[in-house]
Tab-separated table of C-alpha atoms and ligand atoms in Angstrom:
chain	number	residue	atom	x	y	z
Q	144	MET	CA	-151.514	-109.070	-68.710
Q	145	ASN	CA	-148.405	-106.998	-67.928
Q	146	GLN	CA	-145.566	-108.015	-65.594
Q	147	THR	CA	-146.900	-106.079	-62.608
Q	148	GLU	CA	-150.381	-107.535	-62.999
Q	149	ALA	CA	-148.888	-111.033	-63.187
Q	150	THR	CA	-146.878	-110.450	-59.982
Q	151	ILE	CA	-149.985	-109.149	-58.265
Q	152	ILE	CA	-152.035	-112.187	-59.222
Q	153	GLN	CA	-149.358	-114.413	-57.728
Q	154	ALA	CA	-149.914	-112.606	-54.418
Q	155	TRP	CA	-153.220	-114.460	-53.883
Q	156	PRO	CA	-152.545	-117.970	-55.235
Q	157	LYS	CA	-155.353	-119.729	-53.364
Q	158	SER	CA	-157.902	-117.057	-54.266
Q	159	ALA	CA	-156.771	-117.166	-57.901
Q	160	ALA	CA	-157.140	-120.968	-57.938
Q	161	ALA	CA	-160.545	-120.778	-56.224
Q	162	TYR	CA	-161.740	-118.269	-58.816
Q	163	GLU	CA	-160.554	-120.519	-61.651
Q	164	ARG	CA	-162.420	-123.432	-60.095
Q	165	ALA	CA	-165.566	-121.362	-59.476
Q	166	ARG	CA	-165.683	-120.269	-63.108
Q	167	ALA	CA	-166.177	-123.858	-64.200
Q	168	SER	CA	-169.385	-124.296	-62.189
Q	169	LEU	CA	-170.677	-120.827	-61.310
Q	170	GLY	CA	-171.922	-118.318	-63.889
Q	171	GLY	CA	-169.051	-115.850	-64.268
Q	172	GLY	CA	-167.312	-117.390	-61.230
Q	173	VAL	CA	-169.151	-114.994	-58.909
Q	174	SER	CA	-172.547	-114.863	-57.211
Q	175	THR	CA	-173.450	-111.358	-58.334
Q	176	GLY	CA	-172.279	-109.758	-61.561
Q	177	LEU	CA	-170.307	-106.776	-60.296
Q	178	ARG	CA	-167.989	-108.936	-58.220
Q	179	ALA	CA	-166.425	-110.238	-61.427
Q	180	SER	CA	-164.964	-106.768	-62.020
Q	181	ALA	CA	-162.843	-107.020	-58.852
Q	182	ARG	CA	-159.163	-106.601	-59.618
Q	183	PRO	CA	-156.940	-108.506	-60.015
Q	184	HIS	CA	-159.666	-111.145	-59.458
Q	185	PRO	CA	-162.240	-111.729	-56.702
Q	186	ILE	CA	-160.623	-112.517	-53.347
Q	187	PHE	CA	-162.016	-115.602	-51.616
Q	188	PHE	CA	-162.601	-115.205	-47.893
Q	189	ASP	CA	-162.517	-117.675	-45.097
Q	190	ARG	CA	-163.916	-115.702	-42.155
Q	191	GLY	CA	-164.558	-112.292	-40.660
Q	192	GLU	CA	-164.096	-110.966	-37.152
Q	193	GLY	CA	-165.249	-107.502	-36.099
Q	194	GLY	CA	-163.890	-105.023	-38.653
Q	195	LEU	CA	-161.536	-107.601	-40.169
Q	196	LEU	CA	-161.672	-110.218	-42.906
Q	197	PHE	CA	-159.302	-113.154	-43.491
Q	198	ASP	CA	-158.817	-114.656	-46.943
Q	199	VAL	CA	-158.025	-118.215	-48.014
Q	200	ASP	CA	-154.361	-117.264	-48.506
Q	201	GLY	CA	-154.105	-116.301	-44.828
Q	202	ASN	CA	-154.100	-112.514	-45.400
Q	203	GLU	CA	-155.841	-110.146	-42.993
Q	204	TYR	CA	-157.793	-107.094	-44.197
Q	205	ILE	CA	-159.606	-104.196	-42.650
Q	206	ASP	CA	-163.012	-104.556	-44.268
Q	207	TYR	CA	-164.624	-101.467	-45.831
Q	208	VAL	CA	-166.886	-103.528	-48.105
Q	209	LEU	CA	-168.991	-104.997	-45.283
Q	210	GLY	CA	-170.748	-107.333	-47.694
Q	211	TRP	CA	-171.579	-104.240	-49.842
Q	212	GLY	CA	-173.193	-102.630	-46.826
Q	213	PRO	CA	-175.187	-105.047	-44.662
Q	214	ASN	CA	-172.607	-105.789	-41.923
Q	215	ILE	CA	-173.220	-102.604	-39.928
Q	216	LEU	CA	-172.138	-104.434	-36.731
Q	217	GLY	CA	-169.011	-105.855	-38.382
Q	218	HIS	CA	-168.508	-109.640	-38.473
Q	219	GLY	CA	-169.562	-112.041	-35.726
Q	220	ASN	CA	-171.303	-109.577	-33.411
Q	221	PRO	CA	-172.013	-111.783	-30.333
Q	222	ALA	CA	-175.638	-110.634	-29.855
Q	223	LEU	CA	-176.436	-111.253	-33.524
Q	224	VAL	CA	-174.710	-114.634	-33.518
Q	225	ALA	CA	-176.559	-115.686	-30.346
Q	226	ALA	CA	-179.957	-114.652	-31.708
Q	227	VAL	CA	-179.515	-116.396	-35.062
Q	228	SER	CA	-177.956	-119.519	-33.500
Q	229	GLU	CA	-180.850	-119.883	-31.090
Q	230	GLN	CA	-183.491	-119.346	-33.754
Q	231	ILE	CA	-182.021	-121.881	-36.186
Q	232	THR	CA	-182.520	-124.584	-33.548
Q	233	LYS	CA	-186.219	-123.633	-33.405
Q	234	GLY	CA	-186.864	-123.581	-37.143
Q	235	ALA	CA	-185.680	-121.708	-40.221
Q	236	THR	CA	-189.087	-120.717	-41.548
Q	237	TYR	CA	-192.684	-121.568	-40.619
Q	238	GLY	CA	-194.825	-120.346	-43.487
Q	239	SER	CA	-197.236	-118.866	-40.975
Q	240	GLY	CA	-197.398	-116.282	-38.202
Q	241	HIS	CA	-194.834	-115.972	-35.384
Q	242	GLU	CA	-194.138	-113.297	-32.813
Q	243	LEU	CA	-190.917	-112.013	-34.370
Q	244	GLU	CA	-192.978	-110.679	-37.298
Q	245	TYR	CA	-194.677	-108.086	-35.138
Q	246	LEU	CA	-191.846	-107.612	-32.627
Q	247	ALA	CA	-189.484	-106.613	-35.448
Q	248	ALA	CA	-192.212	-104.514	-37.127
Q	249	GLU	CA	-192.919	-102.692	-33.847
Q	250	ALA	CA	-189.200	-102.006	-33.418
Q	251	LEU	CA	-189.006	-100.650	-36.960
Q	252	LEU	CA	-192.000	-98.379	-36.416
Q	253	THR	CA	-190.387	-97.041	-33.247
Q	254	ALA	CA	-187.467	-96.022	-35.470
Q	255	TYR	CA	-189.888	-94.531	-38.053
Q	256	PRO	CA	-192.588	-93.080	-35.743
Q	257	ASP	CA	-194.376	-91.124	-38.507
Q	258	LEU	CA	-195.152	-94.275	-40.482
Q	259	ASP	CA	-197.708	-96.937	-39.577
Q	260	ARG	CA	-197.085	-100.313	-41.169
Q	261	VAL	CA	-194.338	-102.698	-42.265
Q	262	LEU	CA	-194.222	-105.284	-45.035
Q	263	TRP	CA	-191.376	-107.800	-44.949
Q	264	SER	CA	-189.456	-108.692	-48.063
Q	265	ASN	CA	-186.018	-110.127	-48.837
Q	266	THR	CA	-183.938	-107.828	-51.004
Q	267	GLY	CA	-183.885	-104.157	-51.863
Q	268	THR	CA	-184.783	-104.935	-55.470
Q	269	GLU	CA	-187.925	-106.803	-54.438
Q	270	ALA	CA	-188.927	-104.195	-51.875
Q	271	ASP	CA	-188.524	-101.374	-54.426
Q	272	LEU	CA	-190.793	-103.306	-56.802
Q	273	SER	CA	-193.374	-103.771	-54.042
Q	274	ALA	CA	-193.236	-100.044	-53.301
Q	275	LEU	CA	-193.808	-99.323	-56.985
Q	276	ARG	CA	-196.779	-101.675	-57.162
Q	277	LEU	CA	-198.328	-100.135	-54.043
Q	278	ALA	CA	-197.836	-96.639	-55.470
Q	279	ARG	CA	-199.412	-97.598	-58.779
Q	280	SER	CA	-202.376	-99.276	-57.188
Q	281	TRP	CA	-202.914	-96.434	-54.691
Q	282	THR	CA	-202.809	-93.694	-57.335
Q	283	GLY	CA	-204.233	-95.634	-60.269
Q	284	LYS	CA	-201.374	-94.134	-62.313
Q	285	GLN	CA	-198.382	-95.712	-64.044
Q	286	ARG	CA	-195.378	-93.418	-64.417
Q	287	ILE	CA	-192.249	-93.395	-62.290
Q	288	VAL	CA	-190.090	-90.326	-61.725
Q	289	ARG	CA	-186.550	-90.893	-60.511
Q	290	PHE	CA	-183.182	-89.203	-60.475
Q	291	ALA	CA	-180.113	-89.940	-62.574
Q	292	GLY	CA	-177.487	-92.028	-60.837
Q	293	HIS	CA	-179.768	-93.350	-58.088
Q	294	TYR	CA	-179.925	-97.115	-57.758
Q	295	HIS	CA	-183.197	-98.853	-56.946
Q	296	GLY	CA	-182.295	-102.453	-57.698
Q	297	TRP	CA	-181.767	-104.430	-60.846
Q	298	SER	CA	-185.342	-104.857	-62.142
Q	299	ASP	CA	-186.103	-103.772	-65.714
Q	300	GLN	CA	-187.950	-100.574	-64.817
Q	301	MET	CA	-185.709	-99.542	-61.946
Q	302	LEU	CA	-182.481	-99.828	-63.930
Q	303	VAL	CA	-183.699	-97.063	-66.244
Q	304	GLY	CA	-181.796	-93.939	-65.212
Q	305	TYR	CA	-179.202	-95.556	-62.978
Q	306	ARG	CA	-176.442	-95.032	-65.504
Q	307	PRO	CA	-178.253	-93.131	-68.279
Q	308	ARG	CA	-176.577	-93.457	-71.643
Q	309	ALA	CA	-178.357	-92.120	-74.707
Q	310	GLY	CA	-179.594	-94.797	-77.037
Q	311	ARG	CA	-178.513	-97.775	-74.956
Q	312	SER	CA	-180.527	-100.034	-72.752
Q	313	ASP	CA	-179.342	-100.536	-69.200
Q	314	THR	CA	-178.958	-104.261	-69.625
Q	315	LYS	CA	-179.358	-106.748	-72.401
Q	316	GLY	CA	-182.626	-108.600	-72.065
Q	317	GLN	CA	-184.511	-105.594	-70.714
Q	318	GLN	CA	-188.174	-105.123	-71.642
Q	319	SER	CA	-187.932	-102.918	-74.720
Q	320	ASP	CA	-190.608	-100.340	-73.855
Q	321	VAL	CA	-189.723	-100.032	-70.195
Q	322	ASP	CA	-188.316	-96.511	-70.361
Q	323	GLU	CA	-191.594	-95.203	-71.760
Q	324	TYR	CA	-192.881	-95.322	-68.177
Q	325	VAL	CA	-189.917	-93.633	-66.524
Q	326	ASP	CA	-188.829	-89.982	-66.326
Q	327	VAL	CA	-185.254	-89.397	-65.195
Q	328	LEU	CA	-184.433	-85.992	-63.701
Q	329	PRO	CA	-181.182	-84.428	-62.497
Q	330	TRP	CA	-180.563	-84.987	-58.774
Q	331	GLY	CA	-181.453	-81.982	-56.686
Q	332	ASP	CA	-183.494	-80.169	-59.360
Q	333	ALA	CA	-186.829	-79.361	-57.687
Q	334	ASP	CA	-187.801	-77.007	-60.529
Q	335	ALA	CA	-187.519	-79.853	-63.038
Q	336	LEU	CA	-189.780	-81.977	-60.859
Q	337	ALA	CA	-192.263	-79.132	-60.448
Q	338	ALA	CA	-192.391	-78.616	-64.228
Q	339	LEU	CA	-192.807	-82.318	-64.914
Q	340	LEU	CA	-195.590	-82.790	-62.365
Q	341	ALA	CA	-197.369	-79.696	-63.669
Q	342	ASP	CA	-197.210	-81.168	-67.151
Q	343	ARG	CA	-198.126	-84.801	-66.476
Q	344	SER	CA	-201.050	-86.144	-64.500
Q	345	ASP	CA	-200.087	-89.819	-64.776
Q	346	VAL	CA	-197.182	-90.030	-62.291
Q	347	ALA	CA	-197.608	-92.714	-59.619
Q	348	ALA	CA	-194.361	-92.365	-57.684
Q	349	VAL	CA	-191.195	-90.383	-57.168
Q	350	PHE	CA	-188.292	-92.596	-56.080
Q	351	LEU	CA	-185.058	-91.258	-54.645
Q	352	GLU	CA	-182.124	-92.089	-52.430
Q	353	PRO	CA	-182.380	-89.252	-49.868
Q	354	VAL	CA	-178.611	-88.885	-50.227
Q	355	LEU	CA	-177.261	-90.041	-53.580
Q	356	ILE	CA	-175.014	-92.703	-52.082
Q	357	ASN	CA	-174.729	-94.915	-55.152
Q	358	SER	CA	-173.126	-92.228	-57.283
Q	359	GLY	CA	-170.839	-90.190	-55.066
Q	360	VAL	CA	-172.493	-89.818	-51.611
Q	361	ILE	CA	-173.966	-86.525	-52.816
Q	362	HIS	CA	-176.190	-84.720	-50.335
Q	363	PRO	CA	-179.493	-83.159	-51.451
Q	364	PRO	CA	-179.339	-79.364	-51.862
Q	365	ALA	CA	-180.827	-77.479	-48.904
Q	366	GLY	CA	-184.622	-77.553	-49.060
Q	367	PHE	CA	-184.756	-80.105	-51.879
Q	368	LEU	CA	-186.297	-83.006	-49.941
Q	369	GLU	CA	-188.881	-80.635	-48.451
Q	370	ALA	CA	-189.725	-79.322	-51.928
Q	371	VAL	CA	-190.136	-82.836	-53.325
Q	372	ARG	CA	-192.370	-83.736	-50.375
Q	373	ALA	CA	-194.595	-80.720	-50.991
Q	374	LEU	CA	-194.818	-81.364	-54.747
Q	375	CYS	CA	-195.774	-85.015	-54.248
Q	376	THR	CA	-198.490	-84.022	-51.775
Q	377	THR	CA	-199.867	-81.366	-54.119
Q	378	HIS	CA	-199.968	-83.694	-57.111
Q	379	GLY	CA	-201.139	-86.855	-55.332
Q	380	VAL	CA	-197.902	-88.718	-56.087
Q	381	VAL	CA	-196.439	-91.351	-53.737
Q	382	LEU	CA	-193.005	-90.318	-52.459
Q	383	VAL	CA	-190.667	-93.268	-51.902
Q	384	PHE	CA	-187.390	-92.882	-50.022
Q	385	ASP	CA	-185.083	-95.714	-50.971
Q	386	GLU	CA	-183.213	-96.082	-47.700
Q	387	VAL	CA	-181.568	-99.387	-48.580
Q	388	ILE	CA	-178.213	-97.796	-47.737
Q	389	THR	CA	-179.120	-94.937	-45.394
Q	390	GLY	CA	-181.493	-97.050	-43.261
Q	391	PHE	CA	-179.985	-98.142	-39.901
Q	392	ARG	CA	-176.762	-96.438	-40.983
Q	393	VAL	CA	-177.137	-92.676	-40.638
Q	394	ALA	CA	-179.613	-93.010	-37.739
Q	395	LEU	CA	-181.906	-95.783	-36.558
Q	396	GLY	CA	-184.662	-93.892	-38.366
Q	397	GLY	CA	-182.389	-93.424	-41.389
Q	398	ALA	CA	-182.580	-90.322	-43.542
Q	399	VAL	CA	-186.141	-89.645	-42.391
Q	400	GLU	CA	-184.820	-89.043	-38.875
Q	401	ARG	CA	-181.729	-87.259	-40.146
Q	402	PHE	CA	-183.501	-84.812	-42.468
Q	403	GLY	CA	-186.949	-84.676	-40.858
Q	404	VAL	CA	-188.824	-85.178	-44.140
Q	405	VAL	CA	-191.409	-87.973	-44.104
Q	406	PRO	CA	-192.155	-89.816	-47.368
Q	407	ASP	CA	-195.157	-92.073	-47.971
Q	408	LEU	CA	-193.061	-95.222	-48.252
Q	409	VAL	CA	-189.556	-96.135	-47.131
Q	410	VAL	CA	-187.655	-99.074	-48.597
Q	411	LEU	CA	-185.113	-100.735	-46.316
Q	412	ALA	CA	-182.642	-103.607	-46.792
Q	413	LYS	CA	-178.876	-104.181	-46.282
Q	414	ALA	CA	-178.060	-103.133	-42.695
Q	415	ILE	CA	-181.471	-103.855	-41.148
Q	416	ALA	CA	-180.611	-107.446	-40.246
Q	417	GLY	CA	-176.874	-106.949	-39.732
Q	418	GLY	CA	-175.886	-109.144	-42.688
Q	419	ILE	CA	-178.790	-111.606	-42.932
Q	420	THR	CA	-181.088	-111.294	-45.968
Q	421	LEU	CA	-183.998	-108.988	-45.136
Q	422	ALA	CA	-185.822	-106.039	-46.662
Q	423	ALA	CA	-188.876	-104.032	-45.653
Q	424	ILE	CA	-191.344	-101.511	-46.951
Q	425	VAL	CA	-192.435	-99.130	-44.211
Q	426	GLY	CA	-195.260	-96.743	-44.937
Q	427	LYS	CA	-198.568	-95.101	-44.400
Q	428	ALA	CA	-201.382	-97.449	-43.447
Q	429	SER	CA	-203.629	-96.315	-46.301
Q	430	ILE	CA	-201.007	-97.355	-48.878
Q	431	ILE	CA	-199.672	-100.499	-47.204
Q	432	ASP	CA	-203.107	-101.844	-46.252
Q	433	GLN	CA	-203.919	-102.258	-49.942
Q	434	VAL	CA	-202.272	-105.697	-49.576
Q	435	THR	CA	-205.557	-106.901	-48.079
Q	436	SER	CA	-207.645	-105.543	-50.948
Q	437	GLY	CA	-206.182	-106.936	-54.118
Q	438	THR	CA	-202.624	-105.538	-54.364
Q	439	THR	CA	-200.342	-108.557	-54.282
Q	440	HIS	CA	-197.426	-108.707	-51.884
Q	441	ALA	CA	-195.874	-112.157	-51.779
Q	442	GLY	CA	-192.704	-114.125	-51.084
Q	443	THR	CA	-191.951	-117.540	-49.572
Q	444	TYR	CA	-189.206	-116.156	-47.361
Q	445	ASN	CA	-190.962	-112.943	-46.313
Q	446	GLY	CA	-190.677	-112.474	-42.566
Q	447	ASN	CA	-188.646	-115.590	-41.951
Q	448	PRO	CA	-187.651	-115.882	-38.288
Q	449	ILE	CA	-183.887	-116.083	-38.878
Q	450	ALA	CA	-183.892	-112.699	-40.593
Q	451	LEU	CA	-186.296	-111.157	-38.109
Q	452	THR	CA	-184.430	-112.278	-35.019
Q	453	ALA	CA	-181.332	-110.812	-36.673
Q	454	ALA	CA	-183.220	-107.539	-37.206
Q	455	VAL	CA	-184.330	-107.383	-33.571
Q	456	ALA	CA	-180.762	-108.078	-32.416
Q	457	THR	CA	-179.358	-105.466	-34.813
Q	458	ILE	CA	-181.838	-102.848	-33.610
Q	459	GLY	CA	-180.876	-103.702	-30.027
Q	460	GLN	CA	-177.182	-103.183	-30.776
Q	461	LEU	CA	-177.700	-99.976	-32.746
Q	462	SER	CA	-179.980	-98.566	-30.031
Q	463	LYS	CA	-177.103	-98.394	-27.547
Q	464	GLU	CA	-176.369	-94.859	-26.408
Q	465	GLY	CA	-173.994	-92.980	-28.697
Q	466	THR	CA	-173.822	-95.585	-31.500
Q	467	PHE	CA	-174.607	-93.236	-34.375
Q	468	GLU	CA	-172.393	-90.477	-32.960
Q	469	ARG	CA	-169.537	-93.009	-32.947
Q	470	LEU	CA	-170.363	-94.130	-36.496
Q	471	ASP	CA	-170.407	-90.485	-37.620
Q	472	ALA	CA	-167.079	-89.834	-35.909
Q	473	ALA	CA	-165.530	-92.922	-37.521
Q	474	GLY	CA	-166.723	-91.794	-40.959
Q	475	ALA	CA	-165.377	-88.289	-40.381
Q	476	ARG	CA	-162.017	-89.627	-39.166
Q	477	LEU	CA	-161.630	-91.712	-42.314
Q	478	ALA	CA	-162.840	-88.937	-44.650
Q	479	ASP	CA	-160.547	-86.339	-43.048
Q	480	GLY	CA	-157.628	-88.757	-43.202
Q	481	LEU	CA	-158.132	-89.514	-46.903
Q	482	ARG	CA	-158.554	-85.808	-47.734
Q	483	GLU	CA	-155.360	-84.902	-45.886
Q	484	VAL	CA	-153.379	-87.609	-47.673
Q	485	LEU	CA	-154.647	-86.422	-51.071
Q	486	ARG	CA	-153.714	-82.848	-50.175
Q	487	ARG	CA	-150.207	-83.785	-48.966
Q	488	ALA	CA	-149.608	-85.935	-52.037
Q	489	GLY	CA	-150.859	-83.193	-54.370
Q	490	VAL	CA	-153.292	-85.663	-55.942
Q	491	THR	CA	-156.581	-84.282	-57.261
Q	492	GLY	CA	-159.479	-86.026	-55.614
Q	493	ALA	CA	-162.688	-85.423	-53.679
Q	494	VAL	CA	-163.956	-87.106	-50.529
Q	495	ASN	CA	-167.625	-87.017	-49.460
Q	496	GLN	CA	-169.079	-88.453	-46.265
Q	497	LEU	CA	-172.445	-89.254	-44.730
Q	498	GLY	CA	-172.117	-90.914	-41.311
Q	499	PRO	CA	-170.209	-94.172	-41.773
Q	500	VAL	CA	-170.233	-93.980	-45.588
Q	501	VAL	CA	-167.355	-92.318	-47.388
Q	502	GLN	CA	-166.809	-91.712	-51.092
Q	503	CYS	CA	-163.351	-91.092	-52.536
Q	504	THR	CA	-163.104	-90.142	-56.196
Q	505	LEU	CA	-159.831	-89.324	-57.950
Q	506	GLY	CA	-159.402	-86.794	-60.745
Q	507	VAL	CA	-162.082	-84.289	-59.677
Q	508	GLU	CA	-161.820	-81.301	-57.315
Q	509	ARG	CA	-165.417	-81.570	-56.112
Q	510	LEU	CA	-168.130	-84.173	-55.995
Q	511	ASP	CA	-171.370	-82.181	-55.994
Q	512	THR	CA	-173.210	-83.639	-58.972
Q	513	PHE	CA	-173.717	-86.944	-60.775
Q	514	ASP	CA	-171.625	-85.504	-63.622
Q	515	ASP	CA	-168.749	-84.858	-61.188
Q	516	PHE	CA	-168.987	-88.497	-60.153
Q	517	LEU	CA	-168.944	-89.687	-63.766
Q	518	ALA	CA	-165.906	-87.477	-64.465
Q	519	GLY	CA	-163.844	-89.302	-61.815
Q	520	ASP	CA	-160.805	-91.303	-62.849
Q	521	GLN	CA	-162.065	-94.858	-62.322
Q	522	VAL	CA	-159.054	-96.432	-64.036
Q	523	ARG	CA	-156.612	-94.894	-61.582
Q	524	TYR	CA	-158.925	-95.641	-58.687
Q	525	GLY	CA	-159.021	-99.283	-59.829
Q	526	ASP	CA	-155.210	-99.371	-59.601
Q	527	LEU	CA	-155.422	-97.824	-56.146
Q	528	ILE	CA	-157.791	-100.554	-54.947
Q	529	VAL	CA	-155.250	-103.219	-55.845
Q	530	GLU	CA	-152.498	-101.339	-53.977
Q	531	LEU	CA	-154.796	-101.028	-50.956
Q	532	LEU	CA	-155.578	-104.726	-51.118
Q	533	ARG	CA	-151.858	-105.529	-51.091
Q	534	ARG	CA	-151.629	-103.490	-47.885
Q	535	GLY	CA	-154.515	-105.245	-46.147
Q	536	ILE	CA	-157.341	-102.823	-46.952
Q	537	PHE	CA	-160.425	-104.278	-48.668
Q	538	THR	CA	-162.534	-101.670	-50.447
Q	539	LEU	CA	-165.320	-101.480	-53.012
Q	540	PRO	CA	-164.862	-100.655	-56.667
Q	541	GLY	CA	-166.099	-97.162	-57.520
Q	542	GLY	CA	-164.822	-95.375	-54.404
Q	543	ARG	CA	-167.364	-96.058	-51.652
Q	544	TRP	CA	-166.181	-97.116	-48.178
Q	545	TYR	CA	-168.473	-98.500	-45.436
Q	546	LEU	CA	-167.599	-98.469	-41.741
Q	547	SER	CA	-169.217	-100.558	-39.001
Q	548	THR	CA	-169.574	-100.307	-35.232
Q	549	ALA	CA	-166.604	-102.720	-35.054
Q	550	HIS	CA	-164.133	-100.373	-36.787
Q	551	THR	CA	-161.731	-98.744	-34.336
Q	552	ASP	CA	-159.675	-95.551	-34.551
Q	553	GLU	CA	-156.626	-97.776	-34.823
Q	554	HIS	CA	-158.126	-99.507	-37.891
Q	555	ILE	CA	-158.869	-96.150	-39.472
Q	556	ASP	CA	-155.439	-94.671	-38.772
Q	557	ARG	CA	-153.762	-97.782	-40.170
Q	558	THR	CA	-155.985	-97.434	-43.237
Q	559	VAL	CA	-155.029	-93.804	-43.804
Q	560	ASP	CA	-151.324	-94.784	-43.669
Q	561	ALA	CA	-151.944	-97.586	-46.156
Q	562	PHE	CA	-153.855	-95.152	-48.389
Q	563	GLU	CA	-150.849	-92.843	-48.420
Q	564	GLN	CA	-148.449	-95.660	-49.289
Q	565	SER	CA	-150.833	-96.929	-51.974
Q	566	LEU	CA	-151.055	-93.515	-53.620
Q	567	GLN	CA	-147.255	-93.263	-53.559
Q	568	ALA	CA	-147.002	-96.687	-55.181
Q	569	LEU	CA	-149.136	-95.414	-58.054
Q	570	THR	CA	-147.015	-92.383	-58.860
H	28	PLP	C1	-180.314	-97.630	-52.729
H	28	PLP	C2	-180.453	-99.071	-53.132
H	28	PLP	N1	-181.668	-99.529	-53.459
H	28	PLP	C3	-181.858	-100.817	-53.805
H	28	PLP	C4	-180.808	-101.703	-53.847
H	28	PLP	C5	-181.039	-103.112	-54.245
H	28	PLP	O1	-180.894	-103.945	-53.124
H	28	PLP	P1	-180.552	-105.493	-53.284
H	28	PLP	O2	-179.147	-105.581	-53.779
H	28	PLP	O3	-180.735	-106.035	-51.891
H	28	PLP	O4	-181.541	-106.046	-54.244
H	28	PLP	C6	-179.517	-101.258	-53.512
H	28	PLP	C7	-178.375	-102.175	-53.574
H	28	PLP	O5	-177.234	-101.807	-53.515
H	28	PLP	C8	-179.342	-99.899	-53.155
H	28	PLP	O6	-178.120	-99.415	-52.869
């Protein structure tokens, strides 16, 4: 540890002590692996309020992590708090039917009017696996086609292709033959998909993030989603849009509403319950209804009333006139601000945006492909994150920024100033 790093660590003494203590009882000292890579160490928080977070050392931050995406309404939204508080007094989970199951499903289908049915689940990883099982049972085929750099959860088969590296498994402990079932294509290459589907008759599903959020917020090339839709229809392949990030964030009907292309199944999680654990598979009746004829869909916590009342409240809040226009404008204000600072400072970097999701990558002029994303200077960006943190801006590793309905122009302008100072501190 160098002198600067040591000084920085001393800036968060209570967080540093909490992390030390957590490491003695908690695997890796964190609840999910990636958080251990936070520099200089994970910050321990005490509470959130709107677009702000407060840590155990008494520091205030503007929050662009938003729990890694779920807190689309910010922290402590009164309608969400009221709904969850009321429900907890009536029971946490019943293990049988209750009206919120269909009220929330009806609300979801209003947002996705071209689809017919909802299955409740808990996390994006689980819901992606359910979508895969449904696709396999519906087609009677086994193979998965997906695109490099897209993330579909941490299961053995879905990790294949997230960060493709020749000759290496994606994680230790992975089933050794898992990649025999998976084809990984370059994002945006409809010709590659056409060639593959012409060649193979055993593909069950094509999975994709409609915008490649997890590796650079990279939009699909014009006509690509339409081409994939047509190819899947022609070849009898189930098309799955993984809208775990785009759902309830770029429109109430997610990327399906935004781009007007309707897949067979949509996977939702993160923002759909405003921060409470919930995921869903939304899809065509013929595919989803297989759950009554031998295709297992299970889960103790599926459709629990706390999560579903949170979903109904979140939909209510996001349905207010102008919400997504304001989220778009907030994202654009931040993206423009970061771009302008980079330009003024003469620092090479690229900024992408989709609604309230922004990606900032240093060291590349453009961010149009997964390779551009991989070419970014993550070491320098890691230093930048620490400088931002020192100035009260909490951001994700890797360059993604999430905004909520609780972020104000004043928050964003303060952030852009802090970004400028942080860049200066690096040079
Ligand atoms: C697009 C996408 N799919 C699936 C997942 C997995 O969701 P979860 O972390 O809830 O398992 C994520 C998580 O970040 C995601 O971004």
